[in-house]
mmCIF file of C-alpha atoms and ligand atoms in Angstrom:
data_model
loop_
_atom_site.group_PDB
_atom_site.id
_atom_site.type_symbol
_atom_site.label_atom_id
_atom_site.label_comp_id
_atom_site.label_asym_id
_atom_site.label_seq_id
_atom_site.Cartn_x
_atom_site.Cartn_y
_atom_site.Cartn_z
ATOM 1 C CA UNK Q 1 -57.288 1.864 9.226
ATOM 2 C CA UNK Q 2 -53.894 0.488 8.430
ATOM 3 C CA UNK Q 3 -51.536 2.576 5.618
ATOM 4 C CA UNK Q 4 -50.550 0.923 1.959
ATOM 5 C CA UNK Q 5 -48.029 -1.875 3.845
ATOM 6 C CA UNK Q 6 -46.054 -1.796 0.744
ATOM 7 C CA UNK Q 7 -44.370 1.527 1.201
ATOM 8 C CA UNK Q 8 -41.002 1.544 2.314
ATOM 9 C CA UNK Q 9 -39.173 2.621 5.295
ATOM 10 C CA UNK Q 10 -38.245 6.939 5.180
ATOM 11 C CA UNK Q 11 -36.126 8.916 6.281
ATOM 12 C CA UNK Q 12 -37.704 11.465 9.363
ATOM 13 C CA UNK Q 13 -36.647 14.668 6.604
ATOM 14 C CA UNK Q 14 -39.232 12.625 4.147
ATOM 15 C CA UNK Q 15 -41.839 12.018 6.517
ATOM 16 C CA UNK Q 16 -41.588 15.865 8.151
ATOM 17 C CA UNK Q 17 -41.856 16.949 4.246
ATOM 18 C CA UNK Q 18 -45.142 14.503 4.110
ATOM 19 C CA UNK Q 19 -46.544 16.850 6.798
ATOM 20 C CA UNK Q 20 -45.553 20.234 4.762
ATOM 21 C CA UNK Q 21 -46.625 18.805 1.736
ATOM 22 C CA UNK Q 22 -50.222 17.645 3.075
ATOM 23 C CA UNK Q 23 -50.835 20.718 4.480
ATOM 24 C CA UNK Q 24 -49.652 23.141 1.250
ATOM 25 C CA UNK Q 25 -51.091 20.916 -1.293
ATOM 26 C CA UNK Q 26 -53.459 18.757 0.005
ATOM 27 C CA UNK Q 27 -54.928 21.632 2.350
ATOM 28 C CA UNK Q 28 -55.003 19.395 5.098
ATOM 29 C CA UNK Q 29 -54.558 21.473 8.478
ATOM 30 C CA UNK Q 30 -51.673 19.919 10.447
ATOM 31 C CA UNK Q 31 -53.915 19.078 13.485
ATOM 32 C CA UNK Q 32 -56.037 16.746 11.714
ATOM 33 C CA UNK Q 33 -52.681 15.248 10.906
ATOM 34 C CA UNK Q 34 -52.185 15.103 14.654
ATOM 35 C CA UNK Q 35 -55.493 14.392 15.539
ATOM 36 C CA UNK Q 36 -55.059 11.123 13.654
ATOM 37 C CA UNK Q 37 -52.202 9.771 14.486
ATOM 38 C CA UNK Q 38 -53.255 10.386 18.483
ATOM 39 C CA UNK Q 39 -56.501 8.293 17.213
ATOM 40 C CA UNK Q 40 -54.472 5.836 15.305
ATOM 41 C CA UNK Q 41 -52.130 5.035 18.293
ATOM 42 C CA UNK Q 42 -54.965 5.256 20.814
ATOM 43 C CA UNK Q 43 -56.668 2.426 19.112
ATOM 44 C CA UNK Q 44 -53.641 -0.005 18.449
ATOM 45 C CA UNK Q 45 -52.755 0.967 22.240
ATOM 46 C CA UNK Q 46 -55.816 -0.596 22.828
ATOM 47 C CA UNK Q 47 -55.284 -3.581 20.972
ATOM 48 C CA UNK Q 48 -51.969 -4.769 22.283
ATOM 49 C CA UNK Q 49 -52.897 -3.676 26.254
ATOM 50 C CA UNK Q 50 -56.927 -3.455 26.411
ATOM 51 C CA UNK Q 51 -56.442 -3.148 30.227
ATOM 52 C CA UNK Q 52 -54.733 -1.211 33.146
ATOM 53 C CA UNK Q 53 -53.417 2.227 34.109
ATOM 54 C CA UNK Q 54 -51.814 4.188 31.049
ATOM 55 C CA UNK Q 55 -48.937 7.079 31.800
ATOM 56 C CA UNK Q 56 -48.012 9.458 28.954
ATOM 57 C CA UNK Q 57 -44.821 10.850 29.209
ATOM 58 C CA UNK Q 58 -45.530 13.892 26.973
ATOM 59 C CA UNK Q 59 -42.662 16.293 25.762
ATOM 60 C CA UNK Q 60 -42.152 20.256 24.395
ATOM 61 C CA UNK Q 61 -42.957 19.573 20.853
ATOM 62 C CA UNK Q 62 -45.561 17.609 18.436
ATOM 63 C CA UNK Q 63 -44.613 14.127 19.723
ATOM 64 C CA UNK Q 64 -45.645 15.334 23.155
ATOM 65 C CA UNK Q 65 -49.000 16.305 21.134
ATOM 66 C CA UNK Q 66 -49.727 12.998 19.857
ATOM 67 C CA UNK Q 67 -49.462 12.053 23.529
ATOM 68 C CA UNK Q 68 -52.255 14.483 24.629
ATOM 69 C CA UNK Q 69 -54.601 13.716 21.629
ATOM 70 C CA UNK Q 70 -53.806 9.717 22.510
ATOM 71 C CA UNK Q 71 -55.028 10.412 26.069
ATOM 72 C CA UNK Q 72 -58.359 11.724 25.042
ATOM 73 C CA UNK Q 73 -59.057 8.648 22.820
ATOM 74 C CA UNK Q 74 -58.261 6.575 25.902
ATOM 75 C CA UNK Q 75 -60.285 8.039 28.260
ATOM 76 C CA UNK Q 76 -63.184 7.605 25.776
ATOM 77 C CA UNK Q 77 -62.502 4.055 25.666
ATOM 78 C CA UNK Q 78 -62.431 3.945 28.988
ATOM 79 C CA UNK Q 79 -58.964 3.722 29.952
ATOM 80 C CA UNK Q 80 -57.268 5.377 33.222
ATOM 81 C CA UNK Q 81 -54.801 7.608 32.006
ATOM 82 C CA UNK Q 82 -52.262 9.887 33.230
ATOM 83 C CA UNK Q 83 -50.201 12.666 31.451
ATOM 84 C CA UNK Q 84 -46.742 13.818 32.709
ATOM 85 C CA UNK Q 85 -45.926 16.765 30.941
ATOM 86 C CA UNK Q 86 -42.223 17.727 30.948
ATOM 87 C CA UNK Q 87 -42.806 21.360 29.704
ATOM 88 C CA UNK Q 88 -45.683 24.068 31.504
ATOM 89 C CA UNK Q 89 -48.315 23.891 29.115
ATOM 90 C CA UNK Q 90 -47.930 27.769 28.742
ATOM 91 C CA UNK Q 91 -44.359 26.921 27.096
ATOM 92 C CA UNK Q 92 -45.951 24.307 23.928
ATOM 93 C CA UNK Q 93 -46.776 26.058 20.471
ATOM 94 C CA UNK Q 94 -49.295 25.346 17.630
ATOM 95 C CA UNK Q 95 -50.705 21.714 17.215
ATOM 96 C CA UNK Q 96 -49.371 20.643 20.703
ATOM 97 C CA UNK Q 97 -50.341 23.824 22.732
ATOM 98 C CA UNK Q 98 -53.981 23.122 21.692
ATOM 99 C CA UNK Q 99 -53.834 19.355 22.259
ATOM 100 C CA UNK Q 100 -52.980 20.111 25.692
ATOM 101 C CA UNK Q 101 -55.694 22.682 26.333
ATOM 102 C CA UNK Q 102 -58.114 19.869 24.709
ATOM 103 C CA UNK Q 103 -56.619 17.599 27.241
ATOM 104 C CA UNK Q 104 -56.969 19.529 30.603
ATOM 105 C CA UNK Q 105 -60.616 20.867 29.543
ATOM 106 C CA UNK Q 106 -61.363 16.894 29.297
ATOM 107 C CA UNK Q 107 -60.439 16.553 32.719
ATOM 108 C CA UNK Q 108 -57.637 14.110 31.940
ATOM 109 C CA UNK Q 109 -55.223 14.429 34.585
ATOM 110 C CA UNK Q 110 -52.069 16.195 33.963
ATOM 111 C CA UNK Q 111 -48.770 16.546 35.725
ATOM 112 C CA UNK Q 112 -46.046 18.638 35.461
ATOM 113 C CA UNK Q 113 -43.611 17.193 37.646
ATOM 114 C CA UNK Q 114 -40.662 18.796 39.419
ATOM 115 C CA UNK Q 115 -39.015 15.882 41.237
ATOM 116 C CA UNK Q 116 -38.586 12.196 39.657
ATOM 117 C CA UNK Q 117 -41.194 10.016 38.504
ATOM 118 C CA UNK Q 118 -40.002 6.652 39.275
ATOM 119 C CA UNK Q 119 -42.427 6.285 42.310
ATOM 120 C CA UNK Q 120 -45.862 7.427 39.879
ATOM 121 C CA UNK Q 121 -44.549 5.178 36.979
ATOM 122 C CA UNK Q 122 -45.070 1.835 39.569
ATOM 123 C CA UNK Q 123 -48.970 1.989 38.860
ATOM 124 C CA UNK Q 124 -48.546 2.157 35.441
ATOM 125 C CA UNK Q 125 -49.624 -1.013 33.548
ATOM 126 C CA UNK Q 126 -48.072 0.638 30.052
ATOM 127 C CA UNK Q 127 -45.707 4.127 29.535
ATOM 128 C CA UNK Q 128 -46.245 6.035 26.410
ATOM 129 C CA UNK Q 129 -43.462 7.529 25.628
ATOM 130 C CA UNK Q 130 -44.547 10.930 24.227
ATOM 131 C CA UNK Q 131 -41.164 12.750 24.797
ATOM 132 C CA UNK Q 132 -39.414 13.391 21.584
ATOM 133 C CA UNK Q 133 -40.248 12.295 17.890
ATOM 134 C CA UNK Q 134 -38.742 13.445 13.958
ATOM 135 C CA UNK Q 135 -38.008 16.940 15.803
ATOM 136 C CA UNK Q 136 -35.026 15.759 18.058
ATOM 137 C CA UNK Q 137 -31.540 13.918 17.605
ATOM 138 C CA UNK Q 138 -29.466 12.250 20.464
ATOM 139 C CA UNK Q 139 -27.856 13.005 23.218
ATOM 140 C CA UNK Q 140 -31.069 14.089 25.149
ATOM 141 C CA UNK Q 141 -30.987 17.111 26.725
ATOM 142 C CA UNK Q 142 -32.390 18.266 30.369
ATOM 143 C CA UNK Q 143 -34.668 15.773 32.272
ATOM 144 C CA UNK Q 144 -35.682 13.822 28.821
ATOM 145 C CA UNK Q 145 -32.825 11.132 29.605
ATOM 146 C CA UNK Q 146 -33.908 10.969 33.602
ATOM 147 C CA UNK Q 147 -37.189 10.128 32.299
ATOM 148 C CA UNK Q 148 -36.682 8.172 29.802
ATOM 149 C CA UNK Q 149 -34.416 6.144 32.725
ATOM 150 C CA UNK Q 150 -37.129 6.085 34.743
ATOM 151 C CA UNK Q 151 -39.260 4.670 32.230
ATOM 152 C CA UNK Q 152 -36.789 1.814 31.489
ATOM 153 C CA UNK Q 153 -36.843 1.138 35.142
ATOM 154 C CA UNK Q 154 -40.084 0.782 35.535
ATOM 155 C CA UNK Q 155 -42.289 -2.759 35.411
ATOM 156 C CA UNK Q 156 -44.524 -1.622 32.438
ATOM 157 C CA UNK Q 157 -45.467 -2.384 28.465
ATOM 158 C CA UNK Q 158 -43.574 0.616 27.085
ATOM 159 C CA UNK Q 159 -44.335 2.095 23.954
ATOM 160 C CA UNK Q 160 -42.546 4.629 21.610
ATOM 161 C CA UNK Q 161 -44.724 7.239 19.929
ATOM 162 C CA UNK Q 162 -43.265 7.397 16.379
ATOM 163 C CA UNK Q 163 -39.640 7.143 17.199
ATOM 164 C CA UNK Q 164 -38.101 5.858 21.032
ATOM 165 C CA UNK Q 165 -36.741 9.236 22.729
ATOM 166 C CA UNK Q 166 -33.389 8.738 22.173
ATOM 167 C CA UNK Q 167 -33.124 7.020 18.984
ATOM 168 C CA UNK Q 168 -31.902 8.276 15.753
ATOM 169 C CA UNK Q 169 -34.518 7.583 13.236
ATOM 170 C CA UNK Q 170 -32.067 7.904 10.158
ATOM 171 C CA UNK Q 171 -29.230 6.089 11.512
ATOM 172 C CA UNK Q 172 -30.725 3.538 13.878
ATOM 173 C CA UNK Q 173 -28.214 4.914 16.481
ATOM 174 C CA UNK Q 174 -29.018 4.719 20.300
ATOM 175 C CA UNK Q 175 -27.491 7.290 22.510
ATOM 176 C CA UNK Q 176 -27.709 7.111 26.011
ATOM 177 C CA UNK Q 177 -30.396 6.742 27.713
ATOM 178 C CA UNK Q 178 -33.019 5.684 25.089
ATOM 179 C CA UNK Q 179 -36.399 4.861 25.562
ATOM 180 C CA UNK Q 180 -36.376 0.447 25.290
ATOM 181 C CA UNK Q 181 -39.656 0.275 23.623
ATOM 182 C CA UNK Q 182 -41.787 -2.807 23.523
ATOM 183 C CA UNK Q 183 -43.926 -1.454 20.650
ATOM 184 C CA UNK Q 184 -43.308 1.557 18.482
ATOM 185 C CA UNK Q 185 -46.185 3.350 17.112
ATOM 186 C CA UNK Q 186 -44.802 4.917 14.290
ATOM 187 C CA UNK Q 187 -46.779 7.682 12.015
ATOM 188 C CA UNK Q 188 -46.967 8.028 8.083
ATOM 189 C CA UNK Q 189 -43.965 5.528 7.101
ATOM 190 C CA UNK Q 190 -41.511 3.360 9.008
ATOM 191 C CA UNK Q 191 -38.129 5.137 9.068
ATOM 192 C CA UNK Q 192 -34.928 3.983 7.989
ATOM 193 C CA UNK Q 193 -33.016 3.863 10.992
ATOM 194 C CA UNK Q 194 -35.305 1.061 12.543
ATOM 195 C CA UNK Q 195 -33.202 -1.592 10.379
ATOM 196 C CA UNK Q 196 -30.012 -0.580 11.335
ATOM 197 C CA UNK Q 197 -27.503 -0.935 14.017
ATOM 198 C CA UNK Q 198 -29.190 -2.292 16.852
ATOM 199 C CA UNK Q 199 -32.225 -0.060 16.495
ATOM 200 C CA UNK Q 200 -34.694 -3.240 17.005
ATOM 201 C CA UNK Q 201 -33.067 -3.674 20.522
ATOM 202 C CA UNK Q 202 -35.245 -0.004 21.572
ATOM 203 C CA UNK Q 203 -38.089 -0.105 19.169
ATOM 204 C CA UNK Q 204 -39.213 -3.878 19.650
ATOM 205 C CA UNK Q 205 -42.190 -4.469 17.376
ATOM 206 C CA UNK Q 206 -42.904 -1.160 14.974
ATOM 207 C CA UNK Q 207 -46.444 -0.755 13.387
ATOM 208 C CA UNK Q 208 -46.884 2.190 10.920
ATOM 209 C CA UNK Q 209 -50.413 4.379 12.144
ATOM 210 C CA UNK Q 210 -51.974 6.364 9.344
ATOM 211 C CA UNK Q 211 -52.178 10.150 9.930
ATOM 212 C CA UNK Q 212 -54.671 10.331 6.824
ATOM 213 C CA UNK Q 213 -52.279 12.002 4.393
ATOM 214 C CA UNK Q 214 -53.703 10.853 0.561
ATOM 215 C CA UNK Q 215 -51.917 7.657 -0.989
ATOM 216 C CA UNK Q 216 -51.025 9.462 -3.806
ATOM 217 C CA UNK Q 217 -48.808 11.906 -1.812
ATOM 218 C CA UNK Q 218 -47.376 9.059 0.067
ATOM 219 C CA UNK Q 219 -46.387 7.782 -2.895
ATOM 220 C CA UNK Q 220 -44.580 10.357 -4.522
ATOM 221 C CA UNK Q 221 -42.023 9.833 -1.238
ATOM 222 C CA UNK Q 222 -42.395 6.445 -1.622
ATOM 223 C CA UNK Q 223 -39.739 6.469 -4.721
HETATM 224 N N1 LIG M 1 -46.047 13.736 9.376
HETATM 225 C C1 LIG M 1 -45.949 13.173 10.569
HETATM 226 O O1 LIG M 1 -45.333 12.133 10.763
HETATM 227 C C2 LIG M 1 -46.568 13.863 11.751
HETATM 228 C C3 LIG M 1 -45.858 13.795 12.937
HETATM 229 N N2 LIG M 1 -46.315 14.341 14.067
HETATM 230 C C4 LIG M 1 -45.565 14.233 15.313
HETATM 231 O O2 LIG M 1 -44.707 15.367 15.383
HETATM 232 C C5 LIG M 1 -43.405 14.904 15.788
HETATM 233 C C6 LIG M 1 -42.368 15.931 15.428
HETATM 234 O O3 LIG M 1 -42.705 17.078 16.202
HETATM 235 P P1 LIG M 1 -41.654 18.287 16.416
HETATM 236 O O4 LIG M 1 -42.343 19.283 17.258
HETATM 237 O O5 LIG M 1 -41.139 18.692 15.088
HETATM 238 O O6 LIG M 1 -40.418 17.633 17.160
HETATM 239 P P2 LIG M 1 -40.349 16.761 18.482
HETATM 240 O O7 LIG M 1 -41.668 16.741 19.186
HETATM 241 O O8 LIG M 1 -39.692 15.499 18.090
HETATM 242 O O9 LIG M 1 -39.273 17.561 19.399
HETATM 243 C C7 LIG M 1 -39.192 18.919 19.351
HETATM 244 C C8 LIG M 1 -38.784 19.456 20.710
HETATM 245 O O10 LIG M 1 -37.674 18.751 21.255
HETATM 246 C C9 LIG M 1 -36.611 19.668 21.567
HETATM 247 N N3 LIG M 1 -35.368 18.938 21.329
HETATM 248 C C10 LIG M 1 -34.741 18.728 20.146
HETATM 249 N N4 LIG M 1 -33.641 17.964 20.313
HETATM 250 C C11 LIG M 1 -33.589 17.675 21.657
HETATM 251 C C12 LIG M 1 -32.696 16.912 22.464
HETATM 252 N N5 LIG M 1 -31.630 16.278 21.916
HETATM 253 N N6 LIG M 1 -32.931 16.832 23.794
HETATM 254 C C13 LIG M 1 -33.996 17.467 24.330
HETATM 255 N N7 LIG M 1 -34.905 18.214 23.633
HETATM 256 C C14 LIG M 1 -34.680 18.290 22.298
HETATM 257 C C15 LIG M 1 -36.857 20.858 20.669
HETATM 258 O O11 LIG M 1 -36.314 22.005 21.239
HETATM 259 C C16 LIG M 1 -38.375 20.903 20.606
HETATM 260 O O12 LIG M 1 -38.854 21.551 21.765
HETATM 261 C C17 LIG M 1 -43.294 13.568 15.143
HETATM 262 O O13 LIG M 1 -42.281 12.772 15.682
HETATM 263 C C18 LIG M 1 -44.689 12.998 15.372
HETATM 264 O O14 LIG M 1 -44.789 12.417 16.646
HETATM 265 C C19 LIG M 1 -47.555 15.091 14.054
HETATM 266 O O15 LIG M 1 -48.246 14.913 15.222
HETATM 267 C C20 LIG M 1 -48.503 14.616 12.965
HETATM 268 C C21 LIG M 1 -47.862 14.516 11.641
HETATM 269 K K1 LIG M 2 -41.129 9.282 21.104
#
């Protein structure tokens, strides 16, 4: 299910005021938020790579969530999948903490690895990258830039979960590293920073995945 195409690109404040909004005055709990967009992204995953080993790169916060709901949908389709999870899943909060408990009672395999994970990227056919989303601005901190290098090393489809790791969805600024996305995924709205600078150069081809908020509400942001 595909949002209204006609809304226009947001800014990530707008689109992280969608999610208070939904959940104050729509009464929609914030994990069925979450729970869609990881549905949402599982399925267009699907559609642009039906086959072939999928890696997650999942981070601390909600981004890193969408990563572990993703990898459930997956699995049901019958995908191999992998989760690398940068963060012990005793250190996540809230929506993502009980994604990840979701995730390791399914049995999906998770990492969380000390060393660097350029040699368990090769068998990945596409990289998710799960690491950082609205929550984060550049220049990455700790091992999100030597894994989002390792990820640009690697022979695989890559694609951005709401906003490449590294990219600043307002501005459209890269720091460095930043994830080189072929696809990004991108939940509510597009954001405004996609159009500028040489943002298309990490996000490649963007698709907007409904996370179920009403169309009304999205319209009140919409201007
Ligand atoms: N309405 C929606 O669009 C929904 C979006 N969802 C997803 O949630 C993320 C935003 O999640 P949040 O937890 O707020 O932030 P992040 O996951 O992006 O990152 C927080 C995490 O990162 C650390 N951090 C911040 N800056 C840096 C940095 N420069 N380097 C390293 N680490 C950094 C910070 O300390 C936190 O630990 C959104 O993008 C969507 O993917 C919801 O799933 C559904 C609704
Ligand atoms: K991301």
């Amino acid at each position: 299910m595909q949002p209204v195409r006609s809304l226009p690109p947001m800014t990530c404040d707008q689109v992280r005021e969608i999610d208070q909004v939904a959940m104050n005055r729509y009464q929609m709990p914030s994990i069925v938020l979450m729970e869609n967009a990881g549905r949402g992204a599982a399925e267009a995953i699907q559609a642009i790579v039906p086959d072939g080993r999928v890696v997650i790169l999942c981070g601390k916060g909600n981004n890193g969530g969408d990563g572990f709901a993703i990898a459930r949908h997956l699995q049901l389709a019958g995908r191999g999948v992998r989760i690398f999870a940068i963060a012990n899943l005793d250190e996540l909060k809230g929506d993502a903490a009980t994604q990840a408990r979701i995730a390791q009672a399914s049995g999906i395999e998770i990492d969380v690895p000390e060393g660097t994970i350029d040699s368990a990227l090769n068998s990945a056919e596409v990289i998710v990258d799960g690491l950082l989303g609205t929550g984060a601005k550049p220049p990455l901190r700790g091992r999100y830039a030597e894994w989002v290098e390792s990820a640009n090393r690697a022979d695989a489809t890559r694609i951005a979960l709401d906003i490449p790791t590294g990219l600043d969805g307002d501005t459209g600024e890269a720091g460095e590293p930043t994830f080189c996305a072929h696809h990004t995924l991108t939940f509510a709205a597009s954001k405004v920073g996609f159009a500028k600078a040489n943002a298309g150069i990490h996000t490649g081809d963007v698709q907007v995945i409904s996370i179920g908020v009403p169309l009304k509400l999205l319209r009140e942001f919409a201007g």
